[in-house]
């Protein structure tokens, strides 16, 4: 993983601690090294897409919830914490790539909805600020097969992805996170963005860093322009 913090001239230090393919268990395994060692004042956490959809890392909803709670408890001992729901998906693309039987009984959308219900429940239980990213991105059109979609698809990226954002999608995410932090924790100066490939910036310019397109890069520019 490439994890690049802001330079000393920046007012707010941002770390991109995303990693492709991770689920909540992977985040628990690298929490100390990739997050707590940075001594953040605030952690912005988004995890669940692989837990629900990636056959190599898929968990039951119960396993996801149990380990997500462990992650929250560990982080909150050291830093403030914001949670994000996971983004919308293009169900048609998912069903083209993966036999739908693997997402039985409800299909991939039901698994995404279940993950987001868990995130909302745990945000309330643990008194964490919640950014309902799924709702925000759905309001901006969601994940479709239109060329103007905020997610990688055949017309705009030549892939039947439907899960990972394009640059405009990351601008929406970065703006939502910036507004939430500015309104809730305006004085923080050391922030770690923790998650999977969606935080990492899969296939985007500057993936894994705070330059280019990933949402941590958008966030860094907004805070330090």
PDB file of C-alpha atoms in Angstrom:
ATOM      1  CA  UNK A   1       0.000   0.000   0.000  1.00  0.00           C
ATOM      2  CA  UNK A   2       1.137   3.528  -0.765  1.00  0.00           C
ATOM      3  CA  UNK A   3       0.187   5.844   2.064  1.00  0.00           C
ATOM      4  CA  UNK A   4       1.141   9.462   1.531  1.00  0.00           C
ATOM      5  CA  UNK A   5       0.578  12.187   4.112  1.00  0.00           C
ATOM      6  CA  UNK A   6       0.420  15.887   3.421  1.00  0.00           C
ATOM      7  CA  UNK A   7       3.659  17.868   3.578  1.00  0.00           C
ATOM      8  CA  UNK A   8       4.614  20.143   6.448  1.00  0.00           C
ATOM      9  CA  UNK A   9       3.318  23.233   4.655  1.00  0.00           C
ATOM     10  CA  UNK A  10      -0.243  21.942   4.764  1.00  0.00           C
ATOM     11  CA  UNK A  11      -2.573  23.031   7.511  1.00  0.00           C
ATOM     12  CA  UNK A  12      -4.281  19.631   7.681  1.00  0.00           C
ATOM     13  CA  UNK A  13      -2.443  16.332   7.256  1.00  0.00           C
ATOM     14  CA  UNK A  14      -4.422  13.694   5.359  1.00  0.00           C
ATOM     15  CA  UNK A  15      -3.361  10.043   5.076  1.00  0.00           C
ATOM     16  CA  UNK A  16      -4.811   7.691   2.464  1.00  0.00           C
ATOM     17  CA  UNK A  17      -5.018   4.375   4.329  1.00  0.00           C
ATOM     18  CA  UNK A  18      -7.150   2.583   1.759  1.00  0.00           C
ATOM     19  CA  UNK A  19      -6.142  -0.792   0.344  1.00  0.00           C
ATOM     20  CA  UNK A  20      -7.594  -2.785  -2.532  1.00  0.00           C
ATOM     21  CA  UNK A  21      -9.722  -5.814  -1.672  1.00  0.00           C
ATOM     22  CA  UNK A  22      -9.827  -5.241   2.084  1.00  0.00           C
ATOM     23  CA  UNK A  23     -12.671  -6.287   4.345  1.00  0.00           C
ATOM     24  CA  UNK A  24     -13.207  -5.407   7.989  1.00  0.00           C
ATOM     25  CA  UNK A  25     -10.883  -8.223   9.132  1.00  0.00           C
ATOM     26  CA  UNK A  26      -8.066  -6.824   6.998  1.00  0.00           C
ATOM     27  CA  UNK A  27      -8.603  -3.402   8.531  1.00  0.00           C
ATOM     28  CA  UNK A  28      -8.364  -4.868  12.012  1.00  0.00           C
ATOM     29  CA  UNK A  29      -5.092  -6.567  11.057  1.00  0.00           C
ATOM     30  CA  UNK A  30      -3.432  -3.370   9.842  1.00  0.00           C
ATOM     31  CA  UNK A  31      -5.047  -0.862  12.200  1.00  0.00           C
ATOM     32  CA  UNK A  32      -1.980  -0.331  14.394  1.00  0.00           C
ATOM     33  CA  UNK A  33       0.517   0.118  11.546  1.00  0.00           C
ATOM     34  CA  UNK A  34      -1.531   2.063   9.048  1.00  0.00           C
ATOM     35  CA  UNK A  35      -3.755   4.165  11.312  1.00  0.00           C
ATOM     36  CA  UNK A  36      -2.881   4.364  14.989  1.00  0.00           C
ATOM     37  CA  UNK A  37       0.844   4.833  14.281  1.00  0.00           C
ATOM     38  CA  UNK A  38      -0.109   8.064  12.478  1.00  0.00           C
ATOM     39  CA  UNK A  39      -1.624   9.389  15.748  1.00  0.00           C
ATOM     40  CA  UNK A  40      -4.709  10.804  14.006  1.00  0.00           C
ATOM     41  CA  UNK A  41      -7.150  13.112  15.698  1.00  0.00           C
ATOM     42  CA  UNK A  42      -9.882  11.843  13.372  1.00  0.00           C
ATOM     43  CA  UNK A  43     -10.412   8.637  11.396  1.00  0.00           C
ATOM     44  CA  UNK A  44     -12.891   8.552   8.501  1.00  0.00           C
ATOM     45  CA  UNK A  45     -13.935   4.929   8.034  1.00  0.00           C
ATOM     46  CA  UNK A  46     -15.654   3.292   5.078  1.00  0.00           C
ATOM     47  CA  UNK A  47     -15.631  -0.506   4.803  1.00  0.00           C
ATOM     48  CA  UNK A  48     -18.112  -3.131   3.656  1.00  0.00           C
ATOM     49  CA  UNK A  49     -18.135  -3.404  -0.130  1.00  0.00           C
ATOM     50  CA  UNK A  50     -15.750  -6.379  -0.173  1.00  0.00           C
ATOM     51  CA  UNK A  51     -17.377  -7.868   2.923  1.00  0.00           C
ATOM     52  CA  UNK A  52     -20.656  -7.984   1.024  1.00  0.00           C
ATOM     53  CA  UNK A  53     -19.648  -8.516  -2.630  1.00  0.00           C
ATOM     54  CA  UNK A  54     -16.079  -9.821  -3.053  1.00  0.00           C
ATOM     55  CA  UNK A  55     -16.164 -13.639  -3.111  1.00  0.00           C
ATOM     56  CA  UNK A  56     -12.604 -13.862  -1.738  1.00  0.00           C
ATOM     57  CA  UNK A  57     -13.358 -11.682   1.280  1.00  0.00           C
ATOM     58  CA  UNK A  58     -17.113 -11.996   1.729  1.00  0.00           C
ATOM     59  CA  UNK A  59     -18.472 -12.250   5.277  1.00  0.00           C
ATOM     60  CA  UNK A  60     -21.885 -12.890   6.708  1.00  0.00           C
ATOM     61  CA  UNK A  61     -23.690  -9.772   7.875  1.00  0.00           C
ATOM     62  CA  UNK A  62     -23.296 -11.019  11.451  1.00  0.00           C
ATOM     63  CA  UNK A  63     -19.516 -11.411  11.067  1.00  0.00           C
ATOM     64  CA  UNK A  64     -19.303  -7.997   9.481  1.00  0.00           C
ATOM     65  CA  UNK A  65     -21.226  -6.366  12.318  1.00  0.00           C
ATOM     66  CA  UNK A  66     -19.224  -8.086  15.072  1.00  0.00           C
ATOM     67  CA  UNK A  67     -15.861  -7.117  13.621  1.00  0.00           C
ATOM     68  CA  UNK A  68     -16.964  -3.619  12.628  1.00  0.00           C
ATOM     69  CA  UNK A  69     -17.845  -3.046  16.282  1.00  0.00           C
ATOM     70  CA  UNK A  70     -14.369  -4.261  17.291  1.00  0.00           C
ATOM     71  CA  UNK A  71     -12.832  -1.799  14.861  1.00  0.00           C
ATOM     72  CA  UNK A  72     -14.925   1.072  16.197  1.00  0.00           C
ATOM     73  CA  UNK A  73     -14.027   0.264  19.807  1.00  0.00           C
ATOM     74  CA  UNK A  74     -10.301   0.149  19.059  1.00  0.00           C
ATOM     75  CA  UNK A  75     -10.236   3.367  17.044  1.00  0.00           C
ATOM     76  CA  UNK A  76     -12.309   5.342  19.535  1.00  0.00           C
ATOM     77  CA  UNK A  77      -9.723   4.710  22.252  1.00  0.00           C
ATOM     78  CA  UNK A  78      -7.324   6.899  20.289  1.00  0.00           C
ATOM     79  CA  UNK A  79      -9.227   9.219  17.951  1.00  0.00           C
ATOM     80  CA  UNK A  80     -12.524  10.711  16.929  1.00  0.00           C
ATOM     81  CA  UNK A  81     -14.348   8.602  14.356  1.00  0.00           C
ATOM     82  CA  UNK A  82     -16.643   9.256  11.404  1.00  0.00           C
ATOM     83  CA  UNK A  83     -18.424   6.408   9.634  1.00  0.00           C
ATOM     84  CA  UNK A  84     -19.598   6.297   6.033  1.00  0.00           C
ATOM     85  CA  UNK A  85     -22.192   4.024   4.475  1.00  0.00           C
ATOM     86  CA  UNK A  86     -20.906   2.140   1.428  1.00  0.00           C
ATOM     87  CA  UNK A  87     -21.696   3.428  -2.069  1.00  0.00           C
ATOM     88  CA  UNK A  88     -24.402   2.279  -4.479  1.00  0.00           C
ATOM     89  CA  UNK A  89     -23.664  -0.483  -6.988  1.00  0.00           C
ATOM     90  CA  UNK A  90     -24.707  -1.407 -10.506  1.00  0.00           C
ATOM     91  CA  UNK A  91     -26.547  -4.673  -9.844  1.00  0.00           C
ATOM     92  CA  UNK A  92     -26.638  -5.634 -13.532  1.00  0.00           C
ATOM     93  CA  UNK A  93     -22.851  -5.441 -13.768  1.00  0.00           C
ATOM     94  CA  UNK A  94     -22.413  -7.470 -10.578  1.00  0.00           C
ATOM     95  CA  UNK A  95     -24.693 -10.190 -11.898  1.00  0.00           C
ATOM     96  CA  UNK A  96     -22.704 -10.301 -15.151  1.00  0.00           C
ATOM     97  CA  UNK A  97     -19.443 -10.877 -13.271  1.00  0.00           C
ATOM     98  CA  UNK A  98     -20.593 -13.119 -10.439  1.00  0.00           C
ATOM     99  CA  UNK A  99     -23.099 -15.961 -10.407  1.00  0.00           C
ATOM    100  CA  UNK A 100     -26.093 -14.468  -8.549  1.00  0.00           C
ATOM    101  CA  UNK A 101     -26.369 -17.639  -6.435  1.00  0.00           C
ATOM    102  CA  UNK A 102     -23.398 -16.360  -4.415  1.00  0.00           C
ATOM    103  CA  UNK A 103     -25.516 -13.432  -3.252  1.00  0.00           C
ATOM    104  CA  UNK A 104     -28.577 -15.512  -2.368  1.00  0.00           C
ATOM    105  CA  UNK A 105     -31.176 -15.144  -1.087  1.00  0.00           C
ATOM    106  CA  UNK A 106     -31.600 -11.406  -1.631  1.00  0.00           C
ATOM    107  CA  UNK A 107     -28.978 -10.597  -4.263  1.00  0.00           C
ATOM    108  CA  UNK A 108     -26.131  -8.036  -4.170  1.00  0.00           C
ATOM    109  CA  UNK A 109     -28.384  -5.047  -3.500  1.00  0.00           C
ATOM    110  CA  UNK A 110     -29.821  -6.699  -0.403  1.00  0.00           C
ATOM    111  CA  UNK A 111     -26.285  -7.297   0.903  1.00  0.00           C
ATOM    112  CA  UNK A 112     -25.326  -3.672   0.350  1.00  0.00           C
ATOM    113  CA  UNK A 113     -28.521  -2.553   2.087  1.00  0.00           C
ATOM    114  CA  UNK A 114     -27.771  -4.893   5.013  1.00  0.00           C
ATOM    115  CA  UNK A 115     -24.248  -3.500   5.402  1.00  0.00           C
ATOM    116  CA  UNK A 116     -25.541   0.049   5.410  1.00  0.00           C
ATOM    117  CA  UNK A 117     -28.161  -0.806   8.007  1.00  0.00           C
ATOM    118  CA  UNK A 118     -25.321  -2.127  10.192  1.00  0.00           C
ATOM    119  CA  UNK A 119     -23.255   1.039   9.712  1.00  0.00           C
ATOM    120  CA  UNK A 120     -26.197   3.248  10.663  1.00  0.00           C
ATOM    121  CA  UNK A 121     -26.985   1.129  13.721  1.00  0.00           C
ATOM    122  CA  UNK A 122     -23.381   1.153  14.930  1.00  0.00           C
ATOM    123  CA  UNK A 123     -23.058   4.891  14.340  1.00  0.00           C
ATOM    124  CA  UNK A 124     -25.975   5.494  16.692  1.00  0.00           C
ATOM    125  CA  UNK A 125     -24.807   2.922  19.233  1.00  0.00           C
ATOM    126  CA  UNK A 126     -21.267   4.307  19.378  1.00  0.00           C
ATOM    127  CA  UNK A 127     -22.174   8.001  18.991  1.00  0.00           C
ATOM    128  CA  UNK A 128     -20.167   8.366  15.782  1.00  0.00           C
ATOM    129  CA  UNK A 129     -20.934  11.009  13.184  1.00  0.00           C
ATOM    130  CA  UNK A 130     -22.415   9.319  10.107  1.00  0.00           C
ATOM    131  CA  UNK A 131     -21.992  10.395   6.496  1.00  0.00           C
ATOM    132  CA  UNK A 132     -24.717   8.610   4.556  1.00  0.00           C
ATOM    133  CA  UNK A 133     -22.628   8.364   1.415  1.00  0.00           C
ATOM    134  CA  UNK A 134     -24.958   5.866  -0.218  1.00  0.00           C
ATOM    135  CA  UNK A 135     -27.844   8.344  -0.022  1.00  0.00           C
ATOM    136  CA  UNK A 136     -25.693  11.211  -1.295  1.00  0.00           C
ATOM    137  CA  UNK A 137     -24.422   9.266  -4.305  1.00  0.00           C
ATOM    138  CA  UNK A 138     -27.884   7.927  -5.130  1.00  0.00           C
ATOM    139  CA  UNK A 139     -29.119  11.517  -5.135  1.00  0.00           C
ATOM    140  CA  UNK A 140     -26.371  12.276  -7.680  1.00  0.00           C
ATOM    141  CA  UNK A 141     -27.573   9.489  -9.979  1.00  0.00           C
ATOM    142  CA  UNK A 142     -26.158   6.349  -8.399  1.00  0.00           C
ATOM    143  CA  UNK A 143     -24.227   3.709 -10.345  1.00  0.00           C
ATOM    144  CA  UNK A 144     -25.628   3.393 -13.869  1.00  0.00           C
ATOM    145  CA  UNK A 145     -24.393   2.505 -17.352  1.00  0.00           C
ATOM    146  CA  UNK A 146     -24.614   6.122 -18.526  1.00  0.00           C
ATOM    147  CA  UNK A 147     -21.401   7.782 -19.678  1.00  0.00           C
ATOM    148  CA  UNK A 148     -21.920  10.484 -17.048  1.00  0.00           C
ATOM    149  CA  UNK A 149     -22.193   8.007 -14.174  1.00  0.00           C
ATOM    150  CA  UNK A 150     -20.093   8.707 -11.076  1.00  0.00           C
ATOM    151  CA  UNK A 151     -18.927   5.086 -11.212  1.00  0.00           C
ATOM    152  CA  UNK A 152     -16.670   3.178 -13.596  1.00  0.00           C
ATOM    153  CA  UNK A 153     -18.696   1.542 -16.376  1.00  0.00           C
ATOM    154  CA  UNK A 154     -18.430   0.467 -20.004  1.00  0.00           C
ATOM    155  CA  UNK A 155     -19.139   3.875 -21.625  1.00  0.00           C
ATOM    156  CA  UNK A 156     -16.817   5.929 -19.412  1.00  0.00           C
ATOM    157  CA  UNK A 157     -14.088   3.432 -18.437  1.00  0.00           C
ATOM    158  CA  UNK A 158     -14.524   0.431 -20.753  1.00  0.00           C
ATOM    159  CA  UNK A 159     -15.171  -1.916 -17.790  1.00  0.00           C
ATOM    160  CA  UNK A 160     -18.355  -3.459 -16.404  1.00  0.00           C
ATOM    161  CA  UNK A 161     -17.412  -2.338 -12.910  1.00  0.00           C
ATOM    162  CA  UNK A 162     -20.261  -0.325 -11.384  1.00  0.00           C
ATOM    163  CA  UNK A 163     -18.649  -0.301  -7.922  1.00  0.00           C
ATOM    164  CA  UNK A 164     -15.627   2.002  -8.006  1.00  0.00           C
ATOM    165  CA  UNK A 165     -16.026   5.759  -8.536  1.00  0.00           C
ATOM    166  CA  UNK A 166     -14.592   7.823 -11.371  1.00  0.00           C
ATOM    167  CA  UNK A 167     -12.933  11.183 -10.690  1.00  0.00           C
ATOM    168  CA  UNK A 168     -16.243  13.052 -10.517  1.00  0.00           C
ATOM    169  CA  UNK A 169     -17.547  10.500  -8.033  1.00  0.00           C
ATOM    170  CA  UNK A 170     -14.523  11.082  -5.833  1.00  0.00           C
ATOM    171  CA  UNK A 171     -15.133  14.822  -5.964  1.00  0.00           C
ATOM    172  CA  UNK A 172     -18.619  14.227  -4.584  1.00  0.00           C
ATOM    173  CA  UNK A 173     -17.260  11.967  -1.831  1.00  0.00           C
ATOM    174  CA  UNK A 174     -14.448  14.356  -0.932  1.00  0.00           C
ATOM    175  CA  UNK A 175     -16.842  17.293  -0.775  1.00  0.00           C
ATOM    176  CA  UNK A 176     -19.250  15.383   1.484  1.00  0.00           C
ATOM    177  CA  UNK A 177     -16.426  14.404   3.843  1.00  0.00           C
ATOM    178  CA  UNK A 178     -14.984  17.923   3.862  1.00  0.00           C
ATOM    179  CA  UNK A 179     -18.343  19.439   4.753  1.00  0.00           C
ATOM    180  CA  UNK A 180     -18.940  16.878   7.503  1.00  0.00           C
ATOM    181  CA  UNK A 181     -15.535  17.456   9.084  1.00  0.00           C
ATOM    182  CA  UNK A 182     -15.771  21.239   8.780  1.00  0.00           C
ATOM    183  CA  UNK A 183     -19.172  21.222  10.466  1.00  0.00           C
ATOM    184  CA  UNK A 184     -18.385  18.642  13.166  1.00  0.00           C
ATOM    185  CA  UNK A 185     -14.661  18.704  13.942  1.00  0.00           C
ATOM    186  CA  UNK A 186     -13.368  21.985  12.468  1.00  0.00           C
ATOM    187  CA  UNK A 187     -10.176  22.039  14.541  1.00  0.00           C
ATOM    188  CA  UNK A 188      -8.672  18.653  13.599  1.00  0.00           C
ATOM    189  CA  UNK A 189      -5.346  18.795  11.768  1.00  0.00           C
ATOM    190  CA  UNK A 190      -4.443  15.092  11.390  1.00  0.00           C
ATOM    191  CA  UNK A 191      -6.938  12.866   9.564  1.00  0.00           C
ATOM    192  CA  UNK A 192      -6.651   9.265   8.377  1.00  0.00           C
ATOM    193  CA  UNK A 193      -9.017   8.010   5.680  1.00  0.00           C
ATOM    194  CA  UNK A 194      -9.305   4.267   6.342  1.00  0.00           C
ATOM    195  CA  UNK A 195     -10.918   1.715   4.067  1.00  0.00           C
ATOM    196  CA  UNK A 196     -10.724  -0.463   0.980  1.00  0.00           C
ATOM    197  CA  UNK A 197     -10.210   0.205  -2.735  1.00  0.00           C
ATOM    198  CA  UNK A 198     -12.853   2.932  -2.748  1.00  0.00           C
ATOM    199  CA  UNK A 199     -10.741   4.955  -0.318  1.00  0.00           C
ATOM    200  CA  UNK A 200      -7.538   3.871  -2.109  1.00  0.00           C
ATOM    201  CA  UNK A 201      -8.814   5.215  -5.421  1.00  0.00           C
ATOM    202  CA  UNK A 202      -8.812   2.067  -7.552  1.00  0.00           C
ATOM    203  CA  UNK A 203      -7.559   2.742 -11.113  1.00  0.00           C
ATOM    204  CA  UNK A 204      -7.579   6.498 -10.529  1.00  0.00           C
ATOM    205  CA  UNK A 205      -4.669   8.873 -11.058  1.00  0.00           C
ATOM    206  CA  UNK A 206      -2.809   9.034  -7.745  1.00  0.00           C
ATOM    207  CA  UNK A 207      -4.379   5.863  -6.330  1.00  0.00           C
ATOM    208  CA  UNK A 208      -3.252   5.198  -2.766  1.00  0.00           C
ATOM    209  CA  UNK A 209      -1.996   8.762  -2.270  1.00  0.00           C
ATOM    210  CA  UNK A 210      -3.272  12.253  -1.525  1.00  0.00           C
ATOM    211  CA  UNK A 211      -2.570  13.489  -5.034  1.00  0.00           C
ATOM    212  CA  UNK A 212      -4.824  13.163  -8.063  1.00  0.00           C
ATOM    213  CA  UNK A 213      -8.324  11.743  -7.904  1.00  0.00           C
ATOM    214  CA  UNK A 214      -8.961   9.630  -4.730  1.00  0.00           C
ATOM    215  CA  UNK A 215     -11.261  11.239  -2.194  1.00  0.00           C
ATOM    216  CA  UNK A 216      -8.432  11.722   0.366  1.00  0.00           C
ATOM    217  CA  UNK A 217      -6.651  13.785  -2.312  1.00  0.00           C
ATOM    218  CA  UNK A 218      -9.787  15.865  -2.881  1.00  0.00           C
ATOM    219  CA  UNK A 219     -10.040  16.325   0.875  1.00  0.00           C
ATOM    220  CA  UNK A 220      -6.421  17.434   1.160  1.00  0.00           C
ATOM    221  CA  UNK A 221      -6.845  20.048  -1.537  1.00  0.00           C
ATOM    222  CA  UNK A 222     -10.001  21.397   0.042  1.00  0.00           C
ATOM    223  CA  UNK A 223      -8.364  21.784   3.434  1.00  0.00           C
ATOM    224  CA  UNK A 224      -5.030  23.114   2.198  1.00  0.00           C
ATOM    225  CA  UNK A 225      -5.764  25.185  -0.918  1.00  0.00           C
TER     226      UNK A 225
END
